[in-house]
Short mmCIF file of C-alpha atoms and ligand atoms in Angstrom, two decimals:
data_model
loop_
_atom_site.label_atom_id
_atom_site.label_comp_id
_atom_site.label_asym_id
_atom_site.label_seq_id
_atom_site.Cartn_x
_atom_site.Cartn_y
_atom_site.Cartn_z
CA UNK A 481 -71.56 -47.70 134.15
CA UNK A 482 -71.15 -44.86 136.67
CA UNK A 483 -71.82 -46.16 140.18
CA UNK A 484 -73.48 -43.91 142.71
CA UNK A 485 -71.08 -41.82 144.67
CA UNK A 486 -72.50 -43.21 148.19
CA UNK A 487 -71.35 -46.48 147.55
CA UNK A 488 -67.70 -46.00 147.87
CA UNK A 489 -68.08 -42.61 150.19
CA UNK A 490 -68.26 -43.02 153.78
CA UNK A 491 -70.69 -40.08 154.44
CA UNK A 492 -73.86 -41.57 155.05
CA UNK A 493 -74.56 -43.30 158.73
CA UNK A 494 -74.02 -46.99 158.55
CA UNK A 495 -77.85 -48.02 158.43
CA UNK A 496 -78.78 -45.24 155.74
CA UNK A 497 -75.78 -46.53 153.78
CA UNK A 498 -76.78 -49.91 154.09
CA UNK A 499 -80.36 -49.14 152.91
CA UNK A 500 -79.18 -47.02 150.02
CA UNK A 501 -76.91 -49.99 148.82
CA UNK A 502 -80.28 -52.32 149.38
CA UNK A 503 -82.44 -50.40 147.15
CA UNK A 504 -79.63 -49.46 144.38
CA UNK A 505 -78.76 -53.06 144.16
CA UNK A 506 -82.41 -54.19 143.70
CA UNK A 507 -82.64 -52.34 140.82
CA UNK A 508 -79.25 -53.45 139.38
CA UNK A 509 -80.45 -57.00 140.15
CA UNK A 510 -83.24 -56.15 137.80
CA UNK A 511 -81.68 -54.02 135.24
CA UNK A 512 -77.87 -54.69 135.18
CA UNK A 513 -76.97 -57.81 136.93
CA UNK A 514 -73.48 -57.86 135.39
CA UNK A 515 -72.12 -54.53 134.58
CA UNK A 516 -68.64 -52.92 133.93
CA UNK A 517 -67.70 -50.42 136.60
CA UNK A 518 -65.31 -48.18 134.96
CA UNK A 519 -64.00 -46.41 138.24
CA UNK A 520 -62.48 -50.04 139.44
CA UNK A 521 -61.93 -51.46 135.96
CA UNK A 522 -63.98 -54.57 136.62
CA UNK A 523 -67.55 -56.43 136.10
CA UNK A 524 -69.68 -55.71 139.28
CA UNK A 525 -72.16 -58.85 140.02
CA UNK A 526 -75.35 -58.25 141.68
CA UNK A 527 -77.31 -61.58 141.63
CA UNK A 528 -76.90 -64.39 144.04
CA UNK A 529 -76.80 -67.11 141.32
CA UNK A 530 -74.22 -65.33 139.04
CA UNK A 531 -71.96 -64.95 142.21
CA UNK A 532 -72.23 -68.48 142.93
CA UNK A 533 -71.24 -69.34 139.49
CA UNK A 534 -67.93 -67.39 139.98
CA UNK A 535 -67.27 -68.57 143.48
CA UNK A 536 -67.94 -72.21 142.40
CA UNK A 537 -65.72 -72.20 139.51
CA UNK A 538 -62.12 -71.52 140.68
CA UNK A 539 -60.42 -72.77 137.39
CA UNK A 540 -62.12 -69.93 135.47
CA UNK A 541 -62.35 -67.10 138.09
CA UNK A 542 -58.82 -67.24 139.80
CA UNK A 543 -58.16 -65.63 142.93
CA UNK A 544 -54.28 -65.10 142.35
CA UNK A 545 -53.17 -61.32 141.93
CA UNK A 546 -51.62 -60.61 138.48
CA UNK A 547 -48.15 -60.75 138.33
CA UNK A 548 -47.02 -61.97 141.76
CA UNK A 549 -47.57 -64.61 144.29
CA UNK A 550 -49.78 -64.02 147.13
CA UNK A 551 -48.44 -64.17 150.75
CA UNK A 552 -52.04 -64.91 151.82
CA UNK A 553 -54.22 -68.22 151.01
CA UNK A 554 -56.84 -65.73 150.02
CA UNK A 555 -55.11 -64.96 146.93
CA UNK A 556 -54.23 -68.53 145.82
CA UNK A 557 -55.32 -70.78 143.49
CA UNK A 558 -54.98 -74.95 143.74
CA UNK A 559 -52.92 -76.21 143.67
CA UNK A 560 -51.04 -74.04 146.06
CA UNK A 561 -54.48 -73.02 147.98
CA UNK A 562 -55.56 -76.61 148.13
CA UNK A 563 -52.24 -77.77 150.05
CA UNK A 564 -52.10 -74.60 152.51
CA UNK A 565 -55.87 -75.00 153.21
CA UNK A 566 -55.39 -78.78 153.97
CA UNK A 567 -52.58 -77.98 156.39
CA UNK A 568 -54.54 -75.23 158.56
CA UNK A 569 -58.08 -76.60 158.14
CA UNK A 570 -57.50 -79.12 161.53
CA UNK A 571 -56.71 -75.77 163.25
CA UNK A 572 -59.97 -74.27 162.69
CA UNK A 573 -62.30 -76.72 162.08
CA UNK A 574 -66.00 -76.26 164.03
CA UNK A 575 -64.44 -79.01 166.59
CA UNK A 576 -61.36 -77.30 167.54
CA UNK A 577 -62.88 -73.98 167.88
CA UNK A 578 -65.58 -75.43 170.20
CA UNK A 579 -62.88 -76.29 172.51
CA UNK A 580 -61.89 -72.76 172.77
CA UNK A 581 -65.24 -71.80 174.27
CA UNK A 582 -64.52 -71.64 177.81
CA UNK A 583 -61.15 -69.34 177.19
CA UNK A 584 -63.17 -67.01 174.72
CA UNK A 585 -66.05 -66.74 177.24
CA UNK A 586 -63.70 -65.95 180.08
CA UNK A 587 -62.12 -63.39 177.86
CA UNK A 588 -65.46 -61.87 177.17
CA UNK A 589 -67.02 -62.06 180.31
CA UNK A 590 -63.63 -60.11 182.05
CA UNK A 591 -64.09 -57.28 179.41
CA UNK A 592 -67.78 -56.91 180.02
CA UNK A 593 -67.18 -57.03 183.95
CA UNK A 594 -64.67 -54.59 183.65
CA UNK A 595 -67.39 -52.08 181.72
CA UNK A 596 -70.25 -53.12 184.05
CA UNK A 597 -69.67 -50.65 186.85
CA UNK A 598 -69.71 -47.45 184.94
CA UNK A 599 -72.97 -48.30 183.43
CA UNK A 600 -71.56 -47.35 179.77
CA UNK A 601 -69.44 -48.37 177.51
CA UNK A 602 -68.27 -47.52 173.94
CA UNK A 603 -68.96 -50.60 172.57
CA UNK A 604 -66.48 -50.48 169.49
CA UNK A 605 -63.44 -49.46 171.51
CA UNK A 606 -64.20 -50.85 174.87
CA UNK A 607 -65.31 -54.45 173.62
CA UNK A 608 -65.78 -54.98 169.97
CA UNK A 609 -62.53 -53.99 168.67
CA UNK A 610 -59.99 -55.45 171.60
CA UNK A 611 -62.19 -59.01 171.93
CA UNK A 612 -61.14 -60.54 168.61
CA UNK A 613 -57.47 -58.98 169.39
CA UNK A 614 -57.22 -60.66 172.55
CA UNK A 615 -58.53 -63.91 171.49
CA UNK A 616 -56.50 -64.19 168.52
CA UNK A 617 -53.35 -63.55 170.51
CA UNK A 618 -54.41 -65.94 172.96
CA UNK A 619 -54.82 -68.50 170.06
CA UNK A 620 -51.40 -67.93 168.74
CA UNK A 621 -49.85 -68.54 171.96
CA UNK A 622 -48.83 -65.02 172.43
CA UNK A 623 -48.56 -64.00 176.14
CA UNK A 624 -51.02 -61.42 177.17
CA UNK A 625 -48.71 -58.59 176.82
CA UNK A 626 -48.15 -58.87 173.20
CA UNK A 627 -52.01 -57.76 172.61
CA UNK A 628 -51.02 -54.21 171.96
CA UNK A 629 -48.29 -55.55 169.27
CA UNK A 630 -51.26 -57.44 167.66
CA UNK A 631 -53.37 -54.71 167.81
CA UNK A 632 -50.63 -52.54 166.31
CA UNK A 633 -50.16 -54.95 163.59
CA UNK A 634 -53.71 -55.29 162.72
CA UNK A 635 -54.53 -51.33 162.48
CA UNK A 636 -51.11 -51.12 160.62
CA UNK A 637 -52.66 -53.79 158.11
CA UNK A 638 -55.64 -52.11 157.57
CA UNK A 639 -53.82 -48.84 156.76
CA UNK A 640 -51.39 -50.56 154.54
CA UNK A 641 -48.53 -49.60 156.57
CA UNK A 642 -47.35 -52.97 157.90
CA UNK A 643 -44.22 -53.41 160.05
CA UNK A 644 -43.53 -56.52 158.75
CA UNK A 645 -40.29 -57.23 160.35
CA UNK A 646 -41.96 -56.53 163.73
CA UNK A 647 -44.38 -59.18 163.07
CA UNK A 648 -41.86 -61.61 161.88
CA UNK A 649 -39.20 -61.23 164.91
CA UNK A 650 -42.02 -61.45 167.48
CA UNK A 651 -43.53 -64.60 165.70
CA UNK A 652 -40.46 -66.14 164.73
CA UNK A 653 -39.64 -65.96 168.87
CA UNK A 654 -43.01 -67.48 169.40
CA UNK A 655 -42.59 -70.45 166.92
CA UNK A 656 -39.42 -71.06 168.49
CA UNK A 657 -40.73 -71.33 171.78
CA UNK A 658 -43.76 -73.47 170.47
CA UNK A 659 -40.90 -75.80 168.45
CA UNK A 660 -39.16 -76.57 171.91
CA UNK A 661 -42.49 -76.61 173.89
CA UNK A 662 -45.58 -77.42 172.25
CA UNK A 663 -49.02 -76.09 173.55
CA UNK A 664 -52.67 -76.34 173.30
CA UNK A 665 -52.81 -73.73 170.68
CA UNK A 666 -53.60 -72.86 167.17
CA UNK A 667 -49.80 -72.21 166.58
CA UNK A 668 -48.90 -75.81 167.76
CA UNK A 669 -51.39 -77.11 165.66
CA UNK A 670 -50.24 -75.18 162.70
CA UNK A 671 -46.52 -76.34 163.34
CA UNK A 672 -47.33 -79.77 163.70
CA UNK A 673 -49.67 -79.82 160.84
CA UNK A 674 -48.90 -82.70 157.93
CA UNK A 675 -50.19 -83.51 154.67
CA UNK A 676 -48.22 -86.16 152.74
CA UNK A 677 -45.44 -85.51 154.76
CA UNK A 678 -45.15 -81.79 154.28
CA UNK A 679 -45.06 -79.09 156.89
CA UNK A 680 -45.73 -75.56 156.63
CA UNK A 681 -42.89 -73.54 155.90
CA UNK A 682 -41.91 -70.54 158.13
CA UNK A 683 -42.72 -68.17 155.20
CA UNK A 684 -46.41 -69.85 154.61
CA UNK A 685 -46.89 -69.85 158.47
CA UNK A 686 -46.05 -66.05 158.57
CA UNK A 687 -48.25 -65.40 155.78
CA UNK A 688 -51.05 -67.13 157.19
CA UNK A 689 -50.84 -65.46 160.70
CA UNK A 690 -50.68 -61.91 158.60
CA UNK A 691 -53.91 -63.32 156.84
CA UNK A 692 -55.67 -64.11 160.11
CA UNK A 693 -55.22 -60.56 161.33
CA UNK A 694 -56.51 -58.89 158.16
CA UNK A 695 -59.36 -61.30 157.63
CA UNK A 696 -60.23 -61.94 161.23
CA UNK A 697 -59.95 -58.94 163.40
CA UNK A 698 -61.89 -56.08 161.79
CA UNK A 699 -64.33 -58.04 160.41
CA UNK A 700 -65.35 -59.79 163.67
CA UNK A 701 -65.09 -56.37 165.54
CA UNK A 702 -67.69 -55.02 162.99
CA UNK A 703 -69.96 -58.14 163.16
CA UNK A 704 -70.03 -57.46 166.74
CA UNK A 705 -70.72 -53.77 166.45
CA UNK A 706 -73.60 -54.58 163.30
CA UNK A 707 -75.26 -56.90 165.69
CA UNK A 708 -75.78 -53.88 168.11
CA UNK A 709 -77.15 -51.81 165.20
CA UNK A 710 -79.58 -54.65 164.26
CA UNK A 711 -81.05 -54.90 167.68
CA UNK A 712 -81.16 -51.40 167.95
CA UNK A 713 -83.30 -51.07 164.90
CA UNK A 714 -85.34 -54.36 165.89
CA UNK A 715 -85.70 -54.39 169.78
CA UNK A 716 -88.42 -56.92 169.44
CA UNK A 717 -85.38 -59.30 167.97
CA UNK A 718 -83.57 -58.84 171.12
CA UNK A 719 -86.44 -59.37 173.29
CA UNK A 720 -87.02 -62.69 171.76
CA UNK A 721 -83.48 -63.85 172.01
CA UNK A 722 -83.69 -62.72 175.89
CA UNK A 723 -86.52 -65.26 176.29
CA UNK A 724 -85.03 -67.77 174.00
CA UNK A 725 -81.32 -68.48 173.70
CA UNK A 726 -81.54 -71.36 171.27
CA UNK A 727 -82.07 -68.44 168.75
CA UNK A 728 -78.91 -67.16 169.28
CA UNK A 729 -77.08 -69.23 165.89
CA UNK A 730 -79.89 -68.06 163.62
CA UNK A 731 -79.67 -64.50 165.19
CA UNK A 732 -76.07 -64.38 164.48
CA UNK A 733 -76.75 -65.76 160.48
CA UNK A 734 -79.35 -63.09 160.24
CA UNK A 735 -77.19 -60.28 161.50
CA UNK A 736 -74.55 -61.67 158.97
CA UNK A 737 -76.91 -61.69 155.91
CA UNK A 738 -78.48 -58.33 156.68
CA UNK A 739 -75.30 -56.32 157.93
CA UNK A 740 -72.28 -58.05 156.25
CA UNK A 741 -69.28 -56.82 157.99
CA UNK A 742 -67.02 -56.78 154.82
CA UNK A 743 -68.39 -53.97 152.65
CA UNK A 744 -67.82 -55.67 149.26
CA UNK A 745 -68.00 -52.42 147.08
CA UNK A 746 -64.14 -51.47 146.60
CA UNK A 747 -61.69 -52.82 144.13
CA UNK A 748 -59.36 -54.75 145.86
CA UNK A 749 -59.98 -58.30 144.88
CA UNK A 750 -57.25 -60.07 146.57
CA UNK A 751 -59.04 -59.12 150.01
CA UNK A 752 -62.71 -59.24 149.60
CA UNK A 753 -63.36 -61.71 147.52
CA UNK A 754 -62.90 -60.39 143.68
CA UNK A 755 -61.63 -62.76 140.99
CA UNK A 756 -59.83 -62.49 137.58
CA UNK A 757 -61.63 -64.53 134.62
CA UNK A 758 -58.88 -66.82 133.20
CA UNK A 759 -60.73 -67.46 129.80
CA UNK A 760 -63.46 -65.75 127.92
CA UNK A 761 -66.69 -66.79 130.04
CA UNK A 762 -70.42 -65.62 130.19
CA UNK A 763 -71.71 -64.56 133.37
CA UNK A 764 -75.58 -63.63 133.52
CA UNK A 765 -75.68 -63.20 129.81
CA UNK A 766 -72.57 -60.90 129.52
CA UNK A 767 -69.25 -61.98 128.18
CA UNK A 768 -66.25 -61.31 130.51
CA UNK A 769 -62.83 -61.48 128.71
CA UNK A 770 -60.08 -63.28 129.63
CA UNK A 771 -57.94 -61.10 132.24
CA UNK A 772 -60.86 -59.06 133.33
CA UNK A 773 -61.61 -58.47 137.01
CA UNK A 774 -65.06 -59.56 138.68
CA UNK A 775 -66.28 -58.48 142.12
CA UNK A 776 -69.11 -59.59 143.96
CA UNK A 777 -71.72 -57.38 145.98
CA UNK A 778 -72.47 -59.23 149.14
CA UNK A 779 -75.56 -57.11 150.36
CA UNK A 780 -77.05 -57.48 147.05
CA UNK A 781 -76.85 -61.57 146.81
CA UNK A 782 -77.67 -61.53 150.43
CA UNK A 783 -81.03 -59.77 149.45
CA UNK A 784 -81.71 -61.56 146.23
CA UNK A 785 -85.48 -62.35 146.35
CA UNK A 786 -84.84 -65.19 144.04
CA UNK A 787 -82.82 -66.54 146.92
CA UNK A 788 -84.39 -65.24 150.07
CA UNK A 789 -88.24 -65.37 151.03
CA UNK A 790 -89.44 -61.88 152.38
CA UNK A 791 -85.41 -60.57 151.84
CA UNK A 792 -86.27 -57.15 153.59
CA UNK A 793 -87.36 -58.80 156.56
CA UNK A 794 -84.91 -59.20 159.70
CA UNK A 795 -85.93 -62.37 161.09
CA UNK A 796 -83.63 -63.96 163.69
CA UNK A 797 -85.32 -67.64 162.87
CA UNK A 798 -84.78 -67.42 159.16
CA UNK A 799 -83.86 -70.95 158.25
CA UNK A 800 -82.42 -71.93 155.97
CA UNK A 801 -80.11 -68.94 155.61
CA UNK A 802 -77.73 -69.43 152.91
CA UNK A 803 -76.11 -65.67 153.09
CA UNK A 804 -72.19 -65.12 151.11
CA UNK A 805 -70.96 -63.09 154.12
CA UNK A 806 -68.41 -65.68 154.52
CA UNK A 807 -67.73 -66.19 150.54
CA UNK A 808 -68.57 -69.61 149.28
CA UNK A 809 -66.61 -72.63 147.66
CA UNK A 810 -62.98 -73.19 148.24
CA UNK A 811 -62.13 -69.95 149.81
CA UNK A 812 -65.06 -70.10 152.21
CA UNK A 813 -64.12 -68.36 155.22
CA UNK A 814 -61.90 -70.53 157.30
CA UNK A 815 -62.47 -68.52 160.32
CA UNK A 816 -66.30 -68.71 160.24
CA UNK A 817 -66.70 -71.10 163.31
CA UNK A 818 -64.30 -68.62 165.21
CA UNK A 819 -66.18 -65.55 164.35
CA UNK A 820 -69.59 -67.14 165.22
CA UNK A 821 -68.39 -68.59 168.34
CA UNK A 822 -67.14 -65.30 169.53
CA UNK A 823 -70.19 -63.59 168.44
CA UNK A 824 -72.46 -65.99 170.01
CA UNK A 825 -70.48 -65.86 173.17
CA UNK A 826 -70.51 -62.09 173.23
CA UNK A 827 -74.26 -61.79 172.78
CA UNK A 828 -75.00 -64.44 175.17
CA UNK A 829 -73.10 -62.73 177.98
CA UNK A 830 -74.46 -59.21 177.28
CA UNK A 831 -77.72 -60.84 177.44
CA UNK A 832 -77.13 -62.13 181.01
CA UNK A 833 -74.85 -58.96 182.01
CA UNK A 834 -76.02 -55.92 180.35
CA UNK A 835 -79.59 -57.04 178.94
CA UNK A 836 -80.93 -53.63 178.65
CA UNK A 837 -78.36 -51.72 176.90
CA UNK A 838 -79.37 -48.66 174.82
CA UNK A 839 -77.76 -47.11 172.18
CA UNK A 840 -77.07 -43.61 172.48
CA UNK A 841 -78.08 -41.52 169.25
CA UNK A 842 -77.15 -38.09 170.72
CA UNK A 843 -74.21 -37.76 168.36
CA UNK A 844 -75.12 -39.11 164.76
CA UNK A 845 -73.66 -42.59 163.82
CA UNK A 846 -70.73 -42.41 161.41
CA UNK A 847 -69.42 -45.52 159.08
CA UNK A 848 -65.92 -46.80 159.73
CA UNK A 849 -63.82 -45.33 156.83
CA UNK A 850 -62.60 -48.50 155.33
CA UNK A 851 -62.72 -49.97 151.76
CA UNK A 852 -62.95 -53.42 153.24
CA UNK A 853 -64.98 -53.73 156.37
CA UNK A 854 -68.31 -51.97 156.97
CA UNK A 855 -69.66 -50.79 160.40
CA UNK A 856 -69.94 -47.95 162.78
CA UNK A 857 -67.13 -46.19 163.89
CA UNK A 858 -68.41 -45.58 167.72
CA UNK A 859 -71.39 -47.23 169.32
CA UNK A 860 -71.96 -45.63 172.85
CA UNK A 861 -74.17 -47.66 175.05
CA UNK A 862 -75.52 -47.09 178.20
CA UNK A 863 -76.86 -49.96 180.61
CA UNK A 864 -77.80 -50.67 184.30
CA UNK A 865 -74.77 -51.14 186.31
CA UNK A 866 -76.57 -53.33 188.76
CA UNK A 867 -76.15 -56.67 187.41
CA UNK A 868 -74.21 -59.39 189.17
CA UNK A 869 -71.75 -61.06 187.00
CA UNK A 870 -72.53 -64.37 185.30
CA UNK A 871 -71.38 -67.59 187.61
CA UNK A 872 -70.81 -70.71 185.48
C1 HEM B 1234 -67.48 -62.08 160.60
C2 HEM B 1234 -66.03 -61.82 160.33
C3 HEM B 1234 -65.97 -62.49 158.97
C4 HEM B 1234 -66.21 -62.27 158.01
C5 HEM B 1234 -67.47 -61.49 157.34
C6 HEM B 1234 -65.28 -62.80 156.67
C7 HEM B 1234 -65.31 -63.07 155.62
C8 HEM B 1234 -64.54 -63.74 154.79
C9 HEM B 1234 -64.92 -63.88 153.47
C10 HEM B 1234 -65.97 -63.39 152.38
C11 HEM B 1234 -64.07 -64.87 153.03
C12 HEM B 1234 -63.86 -65.20 151.35
C13 HEM B 1234 -62.95 -64.29 150.55
C14 HEM B 1234 -62.96 -64.95 148.99
O1 HEM B 1234 -63.69 -65.73 148.51
O2 HEM B 1234 -62.00 -64.58 148.30
C15 HEM B 1234 -63.12 -65.15 153.93
C16 HEM B 1234 -61.78 -65.81 153.80
C17 HEM B 1234 -61.24 -66.13 154.82
N1 HEM B 1234 -61.20 -65.71 156.02
FE1 HEM B 1234 -62.81 -64.91 156.93
N2 HEM B 1234 -64.13 -63.57 157.60
C18 HEM B 1234 -64.50 -63.43 158.94
C19 HEM B 1234 -63.82 -63.92 160.08
C20 HEM B 1234 -62.72 -64.38 159.96
C21 HEM B 1234 -61.90 -64.82 161.09
C22 HEM B 1234 -62.18 -64.86 162.60
C23 HEM B 1234 -60.65 -65.51 160.41
C24 HEM B 1234 -59.64 -66.16 161.20
C25 HEM B 1234 -59.19 -65.91 162.51
C26 HEM B 1234 -60.99 -65.60 159.09
C27 HEM B 1234 -60.00 -66.12 158.21
C28 HEM B 1234 -60.10 -66.39 157.09
C29 HEM B 1234 -59.33 -66.85 155.91
C30 HEM B 1234 -57.88 -67.62 156.40
C31 HEM B 1234 -59.87 -66.63 154.68
C32 HEM B 1234 -59.27 -67.45 153.52
C33 HEM B 1234 -59.73 -68.84 153.14
C34 HEM B 1234 -59.24 -69.18 151.73
O3 HEM B 1234 -58.96 -68.56 150.76
O4 HEM B 1234 -59.13 -70.48 151.62
N3 HEM B 1234 -62.17 -64.64 158.88
N4 HEM B 1234 -63.54 -64.49 155.04
#
């Protein structure tokens, strides 16, 4: 079938695109929940249930690219995937990540404090984009002066012009320094990680670091930006949060459900959770042949009426909220605890420091032009500059 052109274009403003996607995918869930998309030569799935079938069965639905080994854990199947995932999991467990909270908070607080006197900031460039980069630079045990490098790597990865050697040299230096003098950061944890007497090889470690940059930075940036879009559209939800901070965690889940930062519409299966059938298999009543590709439509699953009651409602108290914005199964996002922590801390600080922020609509908002992530290019905010800094 022909997919409507808006799906892959960036012409609609972010919320209009999202609304159009919701309407279109609702029809698709009813009429053609499993359909062949000629433009990407693959099957596109719309129902929550069918997507889970695929993500739960890694034997039938492989993540590995055709004709080549993936450098990234996202594009590996067991047993390679299991080994690498076991090695890196301790460094990303909810417990380890929770210990990072004070440092993440300090970074966010400094950034917001810098913006405060002006009474305005462009949320994406001034906060949402540098924040995860500062955090990941810190986590990797790189000094603050390397932040511009990490930003440049992230941007280059996003555009496909990766300065691989540059990353290799900087990280090799950092790895050597950490070997000689272990520290309290993720790089030291990764270097010491051991499963059945095996450590990560330097190649695996570098591949993993690149994955963190690809999978972690732009997505978290967009999640923060999408939070602004959600609360701009639903100011009553921001007021509820102001009155009850215990809603922060469920609010972040609802933002993830309604405005997933991963666009999930392209054809790049190694990055956005696509799979390839390893055998002939039936999904949602359609026969998918061995070797054919499969893509998930995240927004569609997150609004599936079979899974969510009143899915169109933005409800920051929603529970349970089993959205699939972080994927599902063995590839479930390793960075989910970190993304959640950063977003909760950022929103909590905004509630303290700039609770009266307003999004300017003087210039129409534009979508970020990136096939992998979804959100706004720019989010100009104004707020009162008289707030004092939070003291902990
Ligand atoms: C809101 C932000 C994020 C979103 C929406 C997101 C989304 C996803 C999704 C959908 C997958 C599954 C891909 C698949 O099934 O093929 C995934 C995997 C992954 N993510 Fe995230 N991610 C986010 C943040 C992060 C962060 C902050 C990090 C790390 C710093 C990270 C690291 C990873 C890694 C390493 C994997 C691969 C796990 C595996 O294959 O076992 N992500 N992410």
